[in-house]
Short mmCIF file of C-alpha atoms in Angstrom, two decimals:
data_model
loop_
_atom_site.label_atom_id
_atom_site.label_comp_id
_atom_site.label_asym_id
_atom_site.label_seq_id
_atom_site.Cartn_x
_atom_site.Cartn_y
_atom_site.Cartn_z
CA CYS I 1285 0.08 0.00 0.07
CA ILE I 1286 1.58 3.33 -1.27
CA ARG I 1287 0.62 6.23 0.93
CA ASP I 1288 -0.10 9.78 0.06
CA ARG I 1289 3.37 11.65 0.73
CA ASP I 1290 1.57 14.06 2.95
CA GLN I 1291 0.46 11.33 5.28
CA ILE I 1292 3.85 9.87 5.65
CA VAL I 1293 5.10 10.98 9.08
CA LEU I 1294 9.09 11.34 9.87
CA TYR I 1295 11.17 12.28 12.48
CA ALA I 1296 14.61 13.28 12.92
CA ILE I 1297 16.81 11.72 15.38
CA ILE I 1298 19.53 13.93 16.36
CA ALA I 1299 22.59 12.51 18.62
CA ASP I 1300 25.64 14.18 20.05
CA ASP I 1301 28.25 12.12 20.93
CA ILE I 1302 30.27 11.90 23.98
CA ALA I 1303 34.12 13.35 23.82
CA GLU I 1304 36.31 10.51 22.27
CA SER I 1305 33.49 8.43 21.13
CA ALA I 1306 35.60 6.42 18.74
CA ASP I 1307 36.01 3.13 20.85
CA ALA I 1308 32.62 2.91 21.80
CA ARG I 1309 31.31 3.81 18.52
CA SER I 1310 33.48 1.07 16.75
CA LYS I 1311 32.12 -1.52 19.19
CA ALA I 1312 28.71 -0.70 18.85
CA ARG I 1313 28.51 0.19 15.20
CA PRO I 1314 27.59 -3.39 13.88
CA ALA I 1315 24.46 -3.58 15.86
CA HIS I 1316 23.68 0.28 15.25
CA LEU I 1317 23.61 -0.44 11.74
CA TYR I 1318 21.75 -3.74 11.73
CA ARG I 1319 18.85 -1.70 13.05
CA LEU I 1320 19.22 0.90 10.30
CA GLU I 1321 19.02 -1.90 7.88
CA GLU I 1322 16.01 -3.12 9.11
CA LEU I 1323 14.29 0.24 8.92
CA LYS I 1324 15.72 0.55 5.07
CA LYS I 1325 14.37 -3.11 4.61
CA GLN I 1326 10.93 -1.81 5.79
CA GLY I 1327 11.23 1.21 3.58
CA ARG I 1328 11.03 3.60 6.34
CA LEU I 1329 14.60 5.14 6.59
CA ILE I 1330 14.96 8.39 4.53
CA LEU I 1331 18.80 9.08 5.52
CA ALA I 1332 21.34 8.46 8.03
CA GLY I 1333 24.99 9.36 8.85
CA PRO I 1334 27.40 10.87 11.15
CA PHE I 1335 28.40 14.52 11.48
CA PRO I 1336 32.18 14.33 10.99
CA ALA I 1337 34.38 16.24 13.19
CA VAL I 1338 36.37 17.98 10.46
CA ASP I 1339 35.33 18.16 6.85
CA PRO I 1340 34.90 15.13 4.75
CA PRO I 1341 36.26 12.68 2.76
CA THR I 1342 38.37 11.39 5.77
CA MET I 1343 37.56 11.77 9.13
CA GLY I 1344 40.66 10.48 10.23
CA PRO I 1345 41.40 10.45 14.06
CA ALA I 1346 39.07 13.68 14.54
CA GLY I 1347 36.27 11.01 14.44
CA VAL I 1348 32.78 12.19 14.37
CA THR I 1349 30.57 14.45 17.04
CA GLY I 1350 27.28 12.78 16.53
CA SER I 1351 24.40 11.22 14.16
CA LEU I 1352 21.37 12.29 12.11
CA ILE I 1353 18.86 9.58 11.25
CA VAL I 1354 15.45 10.70 9.58
CA ALA I 1355 12.78 7.85 9.40
CA GLU I 1356 9.33 7.32 9.32
CA PHE I 1357 7.64 6.19 12.75
CA GLU I 1358 4.07 6.02 13.55
CA SER I 1359 4.20 8.35 16.37
CA LEU I 1360 6.73 10.73 18.17
CA GLN I 1361 6.58 8.17 21.14
CA GLU I 1362 7.73 5.17 18.74
CA ALA I 1363 10.39 7.18 17.30
CA GLN I 1364 11.58 8.09 20.92
CA SER I 1365 11.37 4.65 22.03
CA TRP I 1366 13.34 3.14 19.09
CA ALA I 1367 16.01 6.11 19.40
CA SER I 1368 16.48 5.21 23.00
CA ALA I 1369 17.08 1.50 22.47
CA ASP I 1370 19.86 2.38 19.68
CA PRO I 1371 23.08 0.57 20.55
CA PHE I 1372 24.82 3.89 20.45
CA VAL I 1373 22.87 5.10 23.47
CA GLU I 1374 22.89 1.89 25.29
CA SER I 1375 26.80 1.75 24.97
CA GLY I 1376 27.19 5.18 26.15
CA VAL I 1377 28.27 6.60 22.49
CA TYR I 1378 25.85 9.53 22.72
CA ALA I 1379 25.73 12.26 25.18
CA SER I 1380 22.43 13.43 24.13
CA VAL I 1381 19.60 12.56 21.75
CA SER I 1382 16.72 14.53 20.50
CA VAL I 1383 13.78 13.26 18.33
CA LYS I 1384 11.64 15.93 16.46
CA PRO I 1385 8.68 15.47 13.97
CA PHE I 1386 10.36 16.34 10.64
CA LYS I 1387 8.56 17.23 7.13
CA LYS I 1388 10.57 16.76 4.05
CA THR I 1389 9.59 19.68 1.84
CA LEU I 1390 12.65 18.82 -1.07
CA PRO I 1391 13.35 17.23 -3.28
#
């Protein structure tokens, strides 16, 4: 069933890493990516990725400062619940996480 674009409810999950998160990130990354792949398979993932500490293409030893995930959820509560169960949260990678409704306008 294809829904009207205006009926899709998206949420932005914006996370800030703790200082020097690289080791904890690398340990939790496979489980973190697995959950994102599940959203992708369900057709609910719009985009996901890290905030590099320095200009890409190589992050090098500077690492990343956080992450952004935009995905479809039934409600804000579901998005918050999904975000709080992220392996990066559980392993202490994220210092803070905020979840906000998001309206995709372009493209």
